[in-house]
Short mmCIF file of C-alpha atoms in Angstrom, two decimals:
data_model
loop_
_atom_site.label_atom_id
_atom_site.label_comp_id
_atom_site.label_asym_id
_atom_site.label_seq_id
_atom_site.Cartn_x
_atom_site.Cartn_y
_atom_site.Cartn_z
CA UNK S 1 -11.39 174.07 161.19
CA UNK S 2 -14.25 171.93 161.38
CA UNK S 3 -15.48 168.98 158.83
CA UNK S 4 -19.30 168.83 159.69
CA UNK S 5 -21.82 171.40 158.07
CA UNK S 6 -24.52 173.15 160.64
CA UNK S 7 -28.52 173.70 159.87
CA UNK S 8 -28.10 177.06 162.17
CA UNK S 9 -26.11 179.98 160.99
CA UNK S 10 -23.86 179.86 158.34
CA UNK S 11 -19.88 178.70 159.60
CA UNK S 12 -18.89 182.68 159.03
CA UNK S 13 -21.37 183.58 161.63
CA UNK S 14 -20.83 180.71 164.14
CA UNK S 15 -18.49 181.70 167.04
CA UNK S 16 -14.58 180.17 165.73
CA UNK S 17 -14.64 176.68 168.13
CA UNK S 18 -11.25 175.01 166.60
CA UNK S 19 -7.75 177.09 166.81
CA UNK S 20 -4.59 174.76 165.12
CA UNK S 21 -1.81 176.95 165.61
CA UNK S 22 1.80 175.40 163.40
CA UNK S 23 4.93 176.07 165.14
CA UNK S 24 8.62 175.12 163.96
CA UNK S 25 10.47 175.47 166.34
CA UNK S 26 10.13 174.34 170.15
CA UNK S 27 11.36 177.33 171.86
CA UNK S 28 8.51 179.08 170.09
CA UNK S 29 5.96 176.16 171.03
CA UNK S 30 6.61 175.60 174.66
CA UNK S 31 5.69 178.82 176.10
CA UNK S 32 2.29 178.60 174.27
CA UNK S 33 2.03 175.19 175.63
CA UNK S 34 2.57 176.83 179.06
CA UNK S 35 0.65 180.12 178.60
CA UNK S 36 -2.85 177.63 177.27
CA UNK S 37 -2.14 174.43 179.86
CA UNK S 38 -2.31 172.52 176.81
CA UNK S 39 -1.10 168.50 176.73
CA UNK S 40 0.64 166.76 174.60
CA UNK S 41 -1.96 163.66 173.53
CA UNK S 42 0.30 160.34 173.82
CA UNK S 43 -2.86 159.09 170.80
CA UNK S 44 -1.14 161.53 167.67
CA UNK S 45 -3.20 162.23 164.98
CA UNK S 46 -0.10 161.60 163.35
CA UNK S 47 1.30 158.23 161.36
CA UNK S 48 3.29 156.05 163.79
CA UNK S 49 6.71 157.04 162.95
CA UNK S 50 6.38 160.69 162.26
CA UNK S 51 7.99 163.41 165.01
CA UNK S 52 5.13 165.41 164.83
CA UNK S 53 4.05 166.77 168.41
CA UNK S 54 0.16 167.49 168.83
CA UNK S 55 -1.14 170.16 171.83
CA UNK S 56 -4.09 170.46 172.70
CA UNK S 57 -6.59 171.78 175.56
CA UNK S 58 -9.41 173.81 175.80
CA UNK S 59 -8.82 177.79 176.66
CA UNK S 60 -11.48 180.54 176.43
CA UNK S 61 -14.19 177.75 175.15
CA UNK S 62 -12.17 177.06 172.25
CA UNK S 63 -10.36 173.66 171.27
CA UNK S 64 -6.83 174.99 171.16
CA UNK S 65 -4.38 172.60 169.17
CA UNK S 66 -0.25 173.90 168.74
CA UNK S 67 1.20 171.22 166.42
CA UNK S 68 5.00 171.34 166.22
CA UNK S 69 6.91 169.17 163.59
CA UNK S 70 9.04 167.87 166.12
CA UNK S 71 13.06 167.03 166.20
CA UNK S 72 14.63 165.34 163.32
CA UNK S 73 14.62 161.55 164.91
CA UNK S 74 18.55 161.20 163.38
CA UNK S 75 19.75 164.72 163.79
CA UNK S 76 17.36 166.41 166.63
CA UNK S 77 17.01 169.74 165.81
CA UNK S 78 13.61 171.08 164.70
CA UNK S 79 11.99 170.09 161.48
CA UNK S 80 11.97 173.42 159.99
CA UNK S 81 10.76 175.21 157.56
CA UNK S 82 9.75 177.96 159.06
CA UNK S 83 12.05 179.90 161.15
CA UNK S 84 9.60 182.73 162.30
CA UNK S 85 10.43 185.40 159.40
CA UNK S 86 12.86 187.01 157.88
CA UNK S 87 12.47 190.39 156.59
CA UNK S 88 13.34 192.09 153.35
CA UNK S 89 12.59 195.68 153.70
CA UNK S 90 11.39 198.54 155.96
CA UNK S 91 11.10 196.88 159.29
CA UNK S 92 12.32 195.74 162.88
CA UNK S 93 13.46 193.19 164.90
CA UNK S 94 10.77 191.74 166.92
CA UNK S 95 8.21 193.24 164.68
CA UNK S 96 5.05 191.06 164.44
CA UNK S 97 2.86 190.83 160.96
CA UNK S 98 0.41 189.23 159.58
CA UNK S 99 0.56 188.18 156.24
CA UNK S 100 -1.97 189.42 153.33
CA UNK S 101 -0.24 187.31 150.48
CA UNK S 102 1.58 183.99 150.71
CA UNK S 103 3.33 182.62 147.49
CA UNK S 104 7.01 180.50 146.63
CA UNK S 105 10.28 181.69 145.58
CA UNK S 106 12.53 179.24 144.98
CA UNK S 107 10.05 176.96 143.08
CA UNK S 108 11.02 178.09 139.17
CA UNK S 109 9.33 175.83 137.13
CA UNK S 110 9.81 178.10 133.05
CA UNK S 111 6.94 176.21 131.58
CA UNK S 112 3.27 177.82 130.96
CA UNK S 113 1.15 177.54 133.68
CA UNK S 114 3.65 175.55 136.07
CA UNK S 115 5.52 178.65 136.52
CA UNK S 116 2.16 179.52 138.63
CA UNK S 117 2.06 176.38 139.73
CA UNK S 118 5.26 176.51 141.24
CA UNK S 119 5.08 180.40 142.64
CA UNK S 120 1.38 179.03 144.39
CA UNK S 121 0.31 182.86 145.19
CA UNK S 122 -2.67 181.86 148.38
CA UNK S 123 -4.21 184.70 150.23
CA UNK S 124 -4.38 184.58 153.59
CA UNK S 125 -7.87 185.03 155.52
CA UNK S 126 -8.58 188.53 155.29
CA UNK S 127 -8.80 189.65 159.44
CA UNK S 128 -8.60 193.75 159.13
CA UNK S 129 -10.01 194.02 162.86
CA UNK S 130 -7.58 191.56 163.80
CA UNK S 131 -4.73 193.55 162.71
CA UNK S 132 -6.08 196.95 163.60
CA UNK S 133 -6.96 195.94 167.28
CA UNK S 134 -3.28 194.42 168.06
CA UNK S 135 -2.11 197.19 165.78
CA UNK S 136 -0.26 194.14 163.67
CA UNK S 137 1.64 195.58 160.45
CA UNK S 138 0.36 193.55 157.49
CA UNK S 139 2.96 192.52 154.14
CA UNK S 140 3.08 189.88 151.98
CA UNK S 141 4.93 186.95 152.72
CA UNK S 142 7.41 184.75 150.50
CA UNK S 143 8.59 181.23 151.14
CA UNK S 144 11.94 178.75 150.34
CA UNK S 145 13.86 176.25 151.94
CA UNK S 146 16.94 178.23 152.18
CA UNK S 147 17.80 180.23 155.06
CA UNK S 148 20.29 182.02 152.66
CA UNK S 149 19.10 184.08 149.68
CA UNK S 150 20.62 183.19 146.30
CA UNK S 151 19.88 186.18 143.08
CA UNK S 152 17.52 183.82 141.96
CA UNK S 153 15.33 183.23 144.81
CA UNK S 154 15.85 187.22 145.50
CA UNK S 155 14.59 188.14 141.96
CA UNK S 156 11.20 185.57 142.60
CA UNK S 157 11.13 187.32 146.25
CA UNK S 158 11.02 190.95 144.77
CA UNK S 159 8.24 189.62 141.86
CA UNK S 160 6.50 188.42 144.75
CA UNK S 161 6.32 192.02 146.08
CA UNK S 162 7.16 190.46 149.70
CA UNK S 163 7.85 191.80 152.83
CA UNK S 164 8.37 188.90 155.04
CA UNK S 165 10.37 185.45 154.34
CA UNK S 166 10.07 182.46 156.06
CA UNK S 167 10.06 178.87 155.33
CA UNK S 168 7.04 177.35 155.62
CA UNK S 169 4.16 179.64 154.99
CA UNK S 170 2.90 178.93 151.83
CA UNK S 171 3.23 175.48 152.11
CA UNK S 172 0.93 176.12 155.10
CA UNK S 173 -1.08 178.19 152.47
CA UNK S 174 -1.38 175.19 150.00
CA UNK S 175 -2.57 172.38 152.12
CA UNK S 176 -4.81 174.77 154.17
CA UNK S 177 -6.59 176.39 151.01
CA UNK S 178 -6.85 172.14 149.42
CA UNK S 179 -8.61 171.75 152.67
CA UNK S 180 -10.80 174.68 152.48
CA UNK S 181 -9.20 175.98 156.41
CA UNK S 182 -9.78 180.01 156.78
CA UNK S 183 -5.80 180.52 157.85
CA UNK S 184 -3.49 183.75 159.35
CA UNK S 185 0.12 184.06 159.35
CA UNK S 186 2.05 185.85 162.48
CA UNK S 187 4.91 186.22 161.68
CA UNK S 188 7.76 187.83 164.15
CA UNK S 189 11.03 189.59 162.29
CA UNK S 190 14.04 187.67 163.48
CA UNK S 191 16.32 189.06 161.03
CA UNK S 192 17.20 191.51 158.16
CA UNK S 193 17.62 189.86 154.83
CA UNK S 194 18.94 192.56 153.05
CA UNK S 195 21.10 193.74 156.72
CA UNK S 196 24.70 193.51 156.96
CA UNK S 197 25.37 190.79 159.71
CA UNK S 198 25.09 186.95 158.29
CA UNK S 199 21.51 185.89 158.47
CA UNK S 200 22.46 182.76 160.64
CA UNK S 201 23.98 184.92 163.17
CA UNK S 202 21.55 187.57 163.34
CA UNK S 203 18.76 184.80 163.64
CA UNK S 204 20.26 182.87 166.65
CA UNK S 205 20.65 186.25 167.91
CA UNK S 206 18.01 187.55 167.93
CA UNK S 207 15.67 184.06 168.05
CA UNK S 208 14.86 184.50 172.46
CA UNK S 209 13.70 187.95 172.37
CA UNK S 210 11.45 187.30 168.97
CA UNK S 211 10.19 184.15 170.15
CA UNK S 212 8.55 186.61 173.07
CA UNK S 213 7.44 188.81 171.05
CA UNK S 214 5.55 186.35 168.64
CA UNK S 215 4.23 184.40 171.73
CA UNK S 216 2.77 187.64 173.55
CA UNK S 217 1.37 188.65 170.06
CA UNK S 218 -0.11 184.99 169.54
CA UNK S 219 -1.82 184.80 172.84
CA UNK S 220 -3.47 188.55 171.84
CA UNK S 221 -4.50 187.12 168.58
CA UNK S 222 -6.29 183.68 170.01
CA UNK S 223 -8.11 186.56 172.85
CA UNK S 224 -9.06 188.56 170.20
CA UNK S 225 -10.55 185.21 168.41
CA UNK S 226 -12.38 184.35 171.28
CA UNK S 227 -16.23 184.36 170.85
CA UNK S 228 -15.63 185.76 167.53
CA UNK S 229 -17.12 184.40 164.28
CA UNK S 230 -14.89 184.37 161.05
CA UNK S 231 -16.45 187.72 159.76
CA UNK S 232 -15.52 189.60 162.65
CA UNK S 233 -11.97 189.02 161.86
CA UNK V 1 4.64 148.61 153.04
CA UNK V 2 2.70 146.93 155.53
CA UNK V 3 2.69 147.38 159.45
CA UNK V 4 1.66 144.18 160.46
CA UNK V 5 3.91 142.03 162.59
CA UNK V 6 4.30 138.45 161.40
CA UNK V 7 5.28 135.48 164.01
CA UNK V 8 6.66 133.42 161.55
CA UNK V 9 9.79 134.43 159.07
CA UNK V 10 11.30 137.65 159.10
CA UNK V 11 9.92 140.90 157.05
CA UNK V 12 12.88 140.90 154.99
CA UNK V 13 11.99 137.16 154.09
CA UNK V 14 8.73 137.05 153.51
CA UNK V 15 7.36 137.73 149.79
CA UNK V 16 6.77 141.06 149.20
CA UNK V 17 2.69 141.46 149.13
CA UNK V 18 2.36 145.50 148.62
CA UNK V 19 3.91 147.92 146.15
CA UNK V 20 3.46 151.53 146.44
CA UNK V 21 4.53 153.52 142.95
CA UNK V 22 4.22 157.42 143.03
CA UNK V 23 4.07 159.15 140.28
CA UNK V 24 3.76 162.95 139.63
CA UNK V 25 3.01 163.17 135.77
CA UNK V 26 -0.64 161.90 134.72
CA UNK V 27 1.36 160.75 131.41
CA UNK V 28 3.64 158.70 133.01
CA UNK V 29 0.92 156.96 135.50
CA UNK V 30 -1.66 156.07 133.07
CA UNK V 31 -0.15 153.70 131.00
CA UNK V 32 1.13 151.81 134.28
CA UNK V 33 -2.44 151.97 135.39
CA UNK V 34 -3.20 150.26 132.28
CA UNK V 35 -0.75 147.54 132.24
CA UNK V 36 -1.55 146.50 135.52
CA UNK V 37 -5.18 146.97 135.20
CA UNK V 38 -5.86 148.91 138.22
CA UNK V 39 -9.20 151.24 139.39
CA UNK V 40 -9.10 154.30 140.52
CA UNK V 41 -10.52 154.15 144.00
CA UNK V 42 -13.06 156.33 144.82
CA UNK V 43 -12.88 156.14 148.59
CA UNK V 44 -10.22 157.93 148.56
CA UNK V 45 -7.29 157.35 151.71
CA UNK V 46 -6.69 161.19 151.49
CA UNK V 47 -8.86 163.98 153.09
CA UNK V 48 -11.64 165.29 151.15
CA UNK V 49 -10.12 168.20 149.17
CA UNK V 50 -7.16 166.88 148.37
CA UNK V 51 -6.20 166.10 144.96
CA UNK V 52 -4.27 163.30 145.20
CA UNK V 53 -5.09 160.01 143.12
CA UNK V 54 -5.11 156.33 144.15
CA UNK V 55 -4.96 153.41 141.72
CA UNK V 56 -5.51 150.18 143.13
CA UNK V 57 -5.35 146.07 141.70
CA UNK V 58 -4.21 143.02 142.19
CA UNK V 59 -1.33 142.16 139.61
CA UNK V 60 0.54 138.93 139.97
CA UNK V 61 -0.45 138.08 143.56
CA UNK V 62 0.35 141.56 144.99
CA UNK V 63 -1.51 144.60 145.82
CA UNK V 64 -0.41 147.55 143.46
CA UNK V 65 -0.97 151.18 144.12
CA UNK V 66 -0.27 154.02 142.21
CA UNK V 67 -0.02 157.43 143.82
CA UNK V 68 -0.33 159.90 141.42
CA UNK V 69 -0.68 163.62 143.43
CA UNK V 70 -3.54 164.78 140.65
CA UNK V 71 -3.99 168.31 139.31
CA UNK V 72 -3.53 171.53 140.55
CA UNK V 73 -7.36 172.65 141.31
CA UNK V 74 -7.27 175.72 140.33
CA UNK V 75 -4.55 175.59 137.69
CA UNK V 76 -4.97 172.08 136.25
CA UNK V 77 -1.52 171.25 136.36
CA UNK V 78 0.11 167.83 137.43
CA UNK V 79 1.21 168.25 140.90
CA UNK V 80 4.73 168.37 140.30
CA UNK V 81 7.68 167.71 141.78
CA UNK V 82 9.36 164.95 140.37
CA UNK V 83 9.14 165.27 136.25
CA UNK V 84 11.09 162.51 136.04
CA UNK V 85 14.36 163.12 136.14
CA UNK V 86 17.21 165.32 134.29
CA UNK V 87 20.73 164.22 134.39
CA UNK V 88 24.13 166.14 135.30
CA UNK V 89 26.66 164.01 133.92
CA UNK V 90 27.53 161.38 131.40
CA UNK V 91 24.19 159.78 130.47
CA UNK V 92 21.43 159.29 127.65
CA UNK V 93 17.79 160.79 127.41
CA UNK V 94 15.91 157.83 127.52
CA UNK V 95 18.34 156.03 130.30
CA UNK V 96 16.83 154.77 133.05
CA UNK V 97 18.15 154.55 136.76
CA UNK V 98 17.76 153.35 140.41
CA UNK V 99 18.89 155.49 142.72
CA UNK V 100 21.35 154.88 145.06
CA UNK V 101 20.69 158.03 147.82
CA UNK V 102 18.82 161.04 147.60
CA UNK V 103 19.19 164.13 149.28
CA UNK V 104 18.18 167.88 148.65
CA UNK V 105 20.16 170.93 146.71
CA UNK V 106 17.75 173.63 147.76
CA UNK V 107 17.72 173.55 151.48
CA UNK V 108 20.80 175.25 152.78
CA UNK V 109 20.67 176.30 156.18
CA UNK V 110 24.15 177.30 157.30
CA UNK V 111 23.65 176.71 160.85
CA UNK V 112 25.45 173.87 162.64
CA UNK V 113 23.38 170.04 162.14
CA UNK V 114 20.85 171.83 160.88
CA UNK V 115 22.68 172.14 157.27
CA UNK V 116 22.34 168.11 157.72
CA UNK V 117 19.05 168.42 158.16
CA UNK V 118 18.26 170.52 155.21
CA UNK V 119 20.42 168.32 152.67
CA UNK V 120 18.14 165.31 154.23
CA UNK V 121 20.87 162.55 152.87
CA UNK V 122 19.33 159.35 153.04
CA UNK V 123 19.74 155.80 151.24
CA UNK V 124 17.19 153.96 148.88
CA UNK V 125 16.91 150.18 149.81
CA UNK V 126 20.13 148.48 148.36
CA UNK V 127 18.84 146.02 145.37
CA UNK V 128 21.26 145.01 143.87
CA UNK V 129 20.04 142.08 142.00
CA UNK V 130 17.46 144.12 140.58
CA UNK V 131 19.98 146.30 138.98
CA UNK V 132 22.02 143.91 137.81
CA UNK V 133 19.09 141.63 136.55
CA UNK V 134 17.72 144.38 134.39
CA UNK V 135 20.77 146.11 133.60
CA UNK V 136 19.81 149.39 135.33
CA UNK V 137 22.54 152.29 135.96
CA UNK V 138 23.06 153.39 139.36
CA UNK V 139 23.45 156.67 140.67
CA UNK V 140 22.86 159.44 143.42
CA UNK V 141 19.71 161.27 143.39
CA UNK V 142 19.78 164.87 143.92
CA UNK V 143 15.89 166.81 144.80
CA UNK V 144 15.21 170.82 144.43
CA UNK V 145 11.51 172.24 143.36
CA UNK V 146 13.00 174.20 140.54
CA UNK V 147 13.02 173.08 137.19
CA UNK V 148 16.17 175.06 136.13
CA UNK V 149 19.44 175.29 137.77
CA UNK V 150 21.25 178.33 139.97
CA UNK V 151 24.75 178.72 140.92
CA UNK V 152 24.12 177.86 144.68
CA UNK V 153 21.80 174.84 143.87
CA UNK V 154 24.53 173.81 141.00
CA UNK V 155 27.15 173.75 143.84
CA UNK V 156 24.91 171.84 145.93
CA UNK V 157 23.77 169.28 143.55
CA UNK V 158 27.83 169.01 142.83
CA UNK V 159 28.48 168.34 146.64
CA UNK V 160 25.68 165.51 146.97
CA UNK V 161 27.60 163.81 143.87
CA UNK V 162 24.89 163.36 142.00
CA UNK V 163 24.04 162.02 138.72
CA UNK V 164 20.82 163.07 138.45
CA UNK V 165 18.42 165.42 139.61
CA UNK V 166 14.52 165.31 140.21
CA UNK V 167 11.69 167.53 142.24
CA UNK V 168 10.36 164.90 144.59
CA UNK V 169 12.75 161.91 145.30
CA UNK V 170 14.06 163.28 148.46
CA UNK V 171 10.64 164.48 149.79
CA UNK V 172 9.49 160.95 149.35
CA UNK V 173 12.48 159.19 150.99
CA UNK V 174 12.32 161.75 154.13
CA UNK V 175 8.71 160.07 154.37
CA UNK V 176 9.73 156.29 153.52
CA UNK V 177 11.90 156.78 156.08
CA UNK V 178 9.74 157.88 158.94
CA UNK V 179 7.90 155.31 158.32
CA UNK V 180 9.89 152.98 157.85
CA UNK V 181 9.06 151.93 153.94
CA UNK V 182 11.81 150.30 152.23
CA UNK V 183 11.99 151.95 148.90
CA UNK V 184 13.67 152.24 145.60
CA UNK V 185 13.94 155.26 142.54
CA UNK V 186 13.43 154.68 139.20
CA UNK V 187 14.09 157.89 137.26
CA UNK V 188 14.47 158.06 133.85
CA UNK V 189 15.90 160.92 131.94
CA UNK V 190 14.26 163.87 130.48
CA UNK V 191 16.76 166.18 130.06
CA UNK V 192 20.84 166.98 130.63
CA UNK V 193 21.52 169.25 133.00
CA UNK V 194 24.65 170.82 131.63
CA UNK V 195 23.04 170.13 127.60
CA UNK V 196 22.74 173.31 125.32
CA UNK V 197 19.25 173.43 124.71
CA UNK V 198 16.59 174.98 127.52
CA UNK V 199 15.62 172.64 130.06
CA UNK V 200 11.69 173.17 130.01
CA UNK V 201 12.03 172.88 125.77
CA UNK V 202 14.14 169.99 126.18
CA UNK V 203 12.24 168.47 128.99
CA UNK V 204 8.57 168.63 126.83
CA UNK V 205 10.49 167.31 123.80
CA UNK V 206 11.98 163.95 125.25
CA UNK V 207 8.69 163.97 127.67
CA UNK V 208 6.84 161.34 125.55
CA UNK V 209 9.50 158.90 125.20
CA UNK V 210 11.23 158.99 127.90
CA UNK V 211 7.42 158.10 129.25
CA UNK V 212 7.98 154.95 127.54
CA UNK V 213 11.19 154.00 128.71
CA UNK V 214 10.24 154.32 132.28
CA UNK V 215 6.36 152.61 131.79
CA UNK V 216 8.67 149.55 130.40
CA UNK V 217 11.55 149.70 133.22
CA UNK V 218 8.54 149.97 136.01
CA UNK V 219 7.09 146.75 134.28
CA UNK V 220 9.78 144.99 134.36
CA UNK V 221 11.09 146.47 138.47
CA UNK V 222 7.57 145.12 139.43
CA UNK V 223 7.59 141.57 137.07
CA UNK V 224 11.18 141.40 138.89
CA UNK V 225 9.61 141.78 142.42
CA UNK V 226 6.59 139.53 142.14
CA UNK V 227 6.88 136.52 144.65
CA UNK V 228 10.59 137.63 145.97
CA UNK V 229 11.86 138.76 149.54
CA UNK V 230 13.18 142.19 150.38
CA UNK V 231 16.43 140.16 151.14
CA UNK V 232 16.39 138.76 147.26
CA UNK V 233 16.32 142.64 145.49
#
């Protein structure tokens, strides 16, 4: 997460220093806040005008940042994309995964080359101890604005071989590979896609007891980081 | 566009000293960049690794940038959203517009305030002396990051009234607005929504002249502007 280049071991081999964790929604946030005594810095990073929250504090040696979008400054509810995940096959509630594969599916551009353009297919950093330590199921993940799912976005969904749906992730993806940031997506199952209750419903529902699941599996994740380098991932 | 206070007359009354144009298509920037006579910048305002573009000159007493978001990296793409704009009802190719509000037809999130959030209605800065001075149509903007056109975003587009459709305008008002940026859309049409021939064909076709038509109505918006107060659009 770092800008500056080292004369010592190459920046795979240095122990990770920088953690920026992105977080939609507050309920999610908060208890991370909490659980890393992290502040909120009064100087943002941000532009003046934009809701954007920074956290930050030091835990385990590491700088730990959680940035949250913030509330809508008209509305006040969370600037989503991304509600945690959605799920389209094969899974639980309150499962957590990490994503191998992060791409678009309701960005359908029919013209050579844009139609890539728009899908954006970004793998994630590849972390196989990660996910075999904490035992974290690994699929591919699919992203679009909608919290519904229209045939179209569910046809660019299946061609994107996905597992998980959120939406945010490969936007994450996008600016994070332009600025050359290793990145991991964990993602907690808040509801069914292809279940039988409405997906609105089932992801109010559901939202308390995944937002403790995802925050017990984030706080394993940033342990399991500490004093790491990125190739022991 | 600038966040300096002034003691003496009012924002709105001052002459306007900085004009910020975005635009996604290298086609459609270039010629602008020419006819103003502006350098690409090389210190860049952007983070390294970004592919974003910034033209910069001085053109009839006022500083004029053009944004233009650059290629893909990997792909070599323009950056799209916004290829110009297509049109849903009763229009010309070649017509050009100012918008009157934007908002988005691919966000739908069926929870309460929230599906406000994701339609993200808000207004471009009223001008109408501008319009009527250079004989511009006016009509409401409507933003998705598909080129073609499902049922659901159809139904969408149909509810935000709109007369034409784009990839980008509502992103970029979201952001004027945080920030407080008075702004304006000038979209000129590509393509017709409801026409009989394919979109992406149709859009390539007309892509050329419509280039034209805009280049000349973006002269003439910024000609208009030059040594006038917000309060005189």
């Amino acid at each position: 997460a770092e800008g500056e280049e080292s004369m010592a071991a190459p920046a795979d081999k240095r122990p990770i220093s920088t953690i920026v964790i992105i977080i939609a929604m507050q309920a999610e946030a908060l208890p991370l806040v909490s659980k890393f005594r992290l502040s909120e810095l009064p100087d943002s990073v941000f532009p003046k005008g934009v809701p954007w929250v920074r956290y930050y504090g030091i835990y385990k040696d590491m700088n730990i940042n959680i940035i949250w979008p913030g509330k809508d400054t008209v509305l006040g509810v969370d600037s989503v994309g991304t509600i945690s995940a959605s799920l389209a096959k094969g899974a639980c509630i309150g499962d957590v995964f990490l994503a191998s594969d992060v791409a678009f599916h309701d960005r359908r551009i029919p013209i050579p080359v844009f139609d890539l353009y728009g899908v954006g297919l970004r793998q994630a950093f590849s972390a196989p101890n990660l996910s075999k330590e904490l035992n974290l199921k690994v699929g591919k993940l699919s992203t679009g604005d909608s919290l519904d799912m229209c045939p179209q976005d569910e046809a660019s969904l299946t061609a994107n071989d996905a597992t998980l749906k959120d939406m945010e992730g490969a936007a994450v993806a996008y600016v994070a590979d332009l600025l050359n940031v290793p990145t991991i997506f964990v993602k907690a199952v808040t509801d069914i896609v292809d279940g039988e209750k409405p997906t609105a419903e089932e992801f109010l529902q559901n939202l308390a007891a995944v937002t403790a699941a995802l925050d017990q599996a984030v706080t394993q994740v940033v342990d399991f980081i500490a004093g790491k380098c990125l190739s022991d991932l």
